Amino acid sequence: MRSRPDPTAGPEGPLTLAFPGDMRSVRRVLLHLLTATPLRTLSDADRGTTELVLAEVLNNIVEHAYAGGNGQIALSLGLSSAGLAVRISDNGLAMPGGAVPAGLLPTDPDGPAATLPEGGFGWFLIRSLTRDLCYDRKDGQNHLSFTLPIG
């Protein structure tokens, strides 16, 4: 994991990290983020929500975008008047259909796995807990951004 300065940031600007797209690195980054600025300044509830959303998104990148392959993840977090602004990029596979899954809850959670909606519970949580969720794929790179409301 390496930190990179963001040239657009002020003295309290975003935290920007680049790290391998594997489960061990994701766990290490999540632990680091909980004690790093800007997350350490958040309430316990906001820090918990942020950890949940980031874990879900980052694990999806490892499991689906890289699907056992190698790659890097770039993550930027910064406080704004709207909340915690998050940007994540990777070079993995594109999202199915070129868009963020709808994140619909299954109508029959005990039904066969083939009938479960794409994105399942994880994308339902992500969509429920974030604002301004945007996905774009450009030049072979996935870009996901969203805001986590704070307070």
mmCIF file of C-alpha atoms in Angstrom:
data_model
loop_
_atom_site.group_PDB
_atom_site.id
_atom_site.type_symbol
_atom_site.label_atom_id
_atom_site.label_comp_id
_atom_site.label_asym_id
_atom_site.label_seq_id
_atom_site.Cartn_x
_atom_site.Cartn_y
_atom_site.Cartn_z
ATOM 1 C CA MET A 1 0.000 0.000 0.000
ATOM 2 C CA ARG A 2 1.408 3.371 -0.880
ATOM 3 C CA SER A 3 0.041 6.822 -0.292
ATOM 4 C CA ARG A 4 0.125 9.304 -3.125
ATOM 5 C CA PRO A 5 -0.398 13.005 -2.715
ATOM 6 C CA ASP A 6 -3.378 14.502 -4.493
ATOM 7 C CA PRO A 7 -2.268 17.691 -6.263
ATOM 8 C CA THR A 8 -5.791 19.119 -6.029
ATOM 9 C CA ALA A 9 -5.956 18.705 -2.274
ATOM 10 C CA GLY A 10 -5.463 21.365 0.355
ATOM 11 C CA PRO A 11 -3.535 20.758 3.580
ATOM 12 C CA GLU A 12 -6.368 18.570 4.912
ATOM 13 C CA GLY A 13 -7.018 17.051 1.464
ATOM 14 C CA PRO A 14 -8.017 13.532 0.555
ATOM 15 C CA LEU A 15 -6.159 10.413 1.530
ATOM 16 C CA THR A 16 -5.113 8.606 -1.645
ATOM 17 C CA LEU A 17 -3.880 5.006 -1.599
ATOM 18 C CA ALA A 18 -2.863 2.460 -4.218
ATOM 19 C CA PHE A 19 -2.656 -1.215 -3.244
ATOM 20 C CA PRO A 20 -2.830 -4.741 -4.698
ATOM 21 C CA GLY A 21 -6.301 -6.046 -5.492
ATOM 22 C CA ASP A 22 -6.229 -9.054 -3.185
ATOM 23 C CA MET A 23 -8.100 -9.943 0.025
ATOM 24 C CA ARG A 24 -5.088 -9.606 2.327
ATOM 25 C CA SER A 25 -4.334 -6.101 1.046
ATOM 26 C CA VAL A 26 -7.984 -5.058 1.306
ATOM 27 C CA ARG A 27 -8.091 -6.165 4.969
ATOM 28 C CA ARG A 28 -4.840 -4.311 5.682
ATOM 29 C CA VAL A 29 -6.095 -1.131 3.998
ATOM 30 C CA LEU A 30 -9.414 -1.222 5.860
ATOM 31 C CA LEU A 31 -7.592 -1.504 9.200
ATOM 32 C CA HIS A 32 -5.297 1.368 8.219
ATOM 33 C CA LEU A 33 -8.192 3.586 7.115
ATOM 34 C CA LEU A 34 -10.018 3.290 10.439
ATOM 35 C CA THR A 35 -7.172 5.087 12.222
ATOM 36 C CA ALA A 36 -6.163 7.455 9.409
ATOM 37 C CA THR A 37 -7.452 10.912 8.592
ATOM 38 C CA PRO A 38 -10.208 11.496 7.544
ATOM 39 C CA LEU A 39 -11.914 8.410 9.061
ATOM 40 C CA ARG A 40 -10.478 8.792 12.555
ATOM 41 C CA THR A 41 -12.329 12.111 12.885
ATOM 42 C CA LEU A 42 -15.729 10.477 12.216
ATOM 43 C CA SER A 43 -18.192 9.222 14.812
ATOM 44 C CA ASP A 44 -18.158 5.496 15.574
ATOM 45 C CA ALA A 45 -21.408 5.080 13.612
ATOM 46 C CA ASP A 46 -20.089 6.912 10.531
ATOM 47 C CA ARG A 47 -16.785 5.044 10.700
ATOM 48 C CA GLY A 48 -18.688 1.727 10.901
ATOM 49 C CA THR A 49 -20.870 2.596 7.907
ATOM 50 C CA THR A 50 -17.811 3.678 5.936
ATOM 51 C CA GLU A 51 -15.989 0.450 6.775
ATOM 52 C CA LEU A 52 -19.017 -1.633 5.726
ATOM 53 C CA VAL A 53 -19.408 0.127 2.367
ATOM 54 C CA LEU A 54 -15.681 0.146 1.578
ATOM 55 C CA ALA A 55 -15.318 -3.534 2.526
ATOM 56 C CA GLU A 56 -18.231 -4.447 0.256
ATOM 57 C CA VAL A 57 -16.943 -2.429 -2.714
ATOM 58 C CA LEU A 58 -13.299 -3.483 -2.363
ATOM 59 C CA ASN A 59 -14.162 -7.159 -1.879
ATOM 60 C CA ASN A 60 -16.370 -6.990 -4.998
ATOM 61 C CA ILE A 61 -13.393 -5.677 -6.973
ATOM 62 C CA VAL A 62 -11.179 -8.532 -5.759
ATOM 63 C CA GLU A 63 -13.813 -11.240 -6.246
ATOM 64 C CA HIS A 64 -15.431 -10.087 -9.481
ATOM 65 C CA ALA A 65 -13.373 -7.458 -11.316
ATOM 66 C CA TYR A 66 -10.090 -9.305 -10.785
ATOM 67 C CA ALA A 67 -11.701 -12.760 -10.351
ATOM 68 C CA GLY A 68 -8.539 -14.382 -9.025
ATOM 69 C CA GLY A 69 -6.222 -12.348 -11.251
ATOM 70 C CA ASN A 70 -3.802 -9.610 -10.308
ATOM 71 C CA GLY A 71 -4.345 -5.898 -10.346
ATOM 72 C CA GLN A 72 -4.184 -2.648 -8.452
ATOM 73 C CA ILE A 73 -6.855 -0.637 -6.680
ATOM 74 C CA ALA A 74 -6.660 3.147 -6.257
ATOM 75 C CA LEU A 75 -8.721 4.703 -3.467
ATOM 76 C CA SER A 76 -9.240 8.346 -2.554
ATOM 77 C CA LEU A 77 -11.211 9.584 0.481
ATOM 78 C CA GLY A 78 -11.872 13.173 1.412
ATOM 79 C CA LEU A 79 -14.310 15.130 3.548
ATOM 80 C CA SER A 80 -16.543 17.617 1.793
ATOM 81 C CA SER A 81 -19.605 19.607 2.800
ATOM 82 C CA ALA A 82 -21.741 16.724 1.457
ATOM 83 C CA GLY A 83 -19.956 14.015 3.471
ATOM 84 C CA LEU A 84 -17.096 11.635 2.769
ATOM 85 C CA ALA A 85 -16.278 11.658 -0.949
ATOM 86 C CA VAL A 86 -14.914 8.333 -2.198
ATOM 87 C CA ARG A 87 -13.284 7.499 -5.544
ATOM 88 C CA ILE A 88 -12.127 3.994 -6.426
ATOM 89 C CA SER A 89 -10.451 2.798 -9.629
ATOM 90 C CA ASP A 90 -9.294 -0.597 -10.863
ATOM 91 C CA ASN A 91 -8.246 -2.265 -14.119
ATOM 92 C CA GLY A 92 -10.418 -5.349 -13.704
ATOM 93 C CA LEU A 93 -13.401 -6.625 -15.646
ATOM 94 C CA ALA A 94 -16.228 -4.184 -16.309
ATOM 95 C CA MET A 95 -19.430 -4.250 -14.297
ATOM 96 C CA PRO A 96 -22.054 -6.551 -15.826
ATOM 97 C CA GLY A 97 -24.011 -4.555 -18.387
ATOM 98 C CA GLY A 98 -21.654 -1.610 -17.933
ATOM 99 C CA ALA A 99 -23.566 -0.339 -14.907
ATOM 100 C CA VAL A 100 -23.743 -0.706 -11.143
ATOM 101 C CA PRO A 101 -26.057 -3.623 -10.263
ATOM 102 C CA ALA A 102 -29.543 -2.588 -9.168
ATOM 103 C CA GLY A 103 -29.024 -4.137 -5.744
ATOM 104 C CA LEU A 104 -32.559 -5.463 -5.506
ATOM 105 C CA LEU A 105 -33.418 -7.653 -2.570
ATOM 106 C CA PRO A 106 -34.481 -11.171 -3.550
ATOM 107 C CA THR A 107 -38.214 -11.807 -3.513
ATOM 108 C CA ASP A 108 -37.512 -15.331 -2.201
ATOM 109 C CA PRO A 109 -34.178 -15.408 -0.332
ATOM 110 C CA ASP A 110 -34.579 -19.169 0.216
ATOM 111 C CA GLY A 111 -35.105 -19.823 -3.497
ATOM 112 C CA PRO A 112 -32.495 -21.268 -5.867
ATOM 113 C CA ALA A 113 -29.298 -19.232 -6.284
ATOM 114 C CA ALA A 114 -30.041 -18.818 -10.002
ATOM 115 C CA THR A 115 -33.097 -16.722 -9.120
ATOM 116 C CA LEU A 116 -31.205 -14.258 -6.916
ATOM 117 C CA PRO A 117 -30.871 -10.763 -8.429
ATOM 118 C CA GLU A 118 -27.479 -9.569 -9.710
ATOM 119 C CA GLY A 119 -25.653 -7.647 -7.022
ATOM 120 C CA GLY A 120 -27.631 -9.135 -4.169
ATOM 121 C CA PHE A 121 -27.385 -7.801 -0.644
ATOM 122 C CA GLY A 122 -24.014 -6.069 -1.104
ATOM 123 C CA TRP A 123 -25.174 -3.643 -3.765
ATOM 124 C CA PHE A 124 -28.431 -3.130 -1.879
ATOM 125 C CA LEU A 125 -26.371 -1.978 1.138
ATOM 126 C CA ILE A 126 -24.041 0.165 -0.969
ATOM 127 C CA ARG A 127 -26.939 1.873 -2.742
ATOM 128 C CA SER A 128 -28.824 2.375 0.544
ATOM 129 C CA LEU A 129 -25.886 3.921 2.415
ATOM 130 C CA THR A 130 -24.364 6.159 -0.286
ATOM 131 C CA ARG A 131 -25.359 9.166 -2.350
ATOM 132 C CA ASP A 132 -24.282 10.257 -5.845
ATOM 133 C CA LEU A 133 -23.203 6.722 -6.817
ATOM 134 C CA CYS A 134 -21.533 6.848 -10.250
ATOM 135 C CA TYR A 135 -19.782 4.195 -12.332
ATOM 136 C CA ASP A 136 -17.806 4.748 -15.505
ATOM 137 C CA ARG A 137 -15.426 2.615 -17.527
ATOM 138 C CA LYS A 138 -12.853 4.472 -19.542
ATOM 139 C CA ASP A 139 -9.725 3.187 -21.292
ATOM 140 C CA GLY A 140 -10.047 -0.245 -19.660
ATOM 141 C CA GLN A 141 -10.374 1.172 -16.163
ATOM 142 C CA ASN A 142 -13.355 1.078 -13.813
ATOM 143 C CA HIS A 143 -14.155 4.258 -11.869
ATOM 144 C CA LEU A 144 -16.633 4.233 -9.004
ATOM 145 C CA SER A 145 -17.442 7.304 -6.957
ATOM 146 C CA PHE A 146 -19.940 8.044 -4.223
ATOM 147 C CA THR A 147 -20.525 10.114 -1.128
ATOM 148 C CA LEU A 148 -21.171 8.750 2.332
ATOM 149 C CA PRO A 149 -23.357 11.150 4.316
ATOM 150 C CA ILE A 150 -21.735 12.051 7.637
ATOM 151 C CA GLY A 151 -23.488 12.970 10.879
#
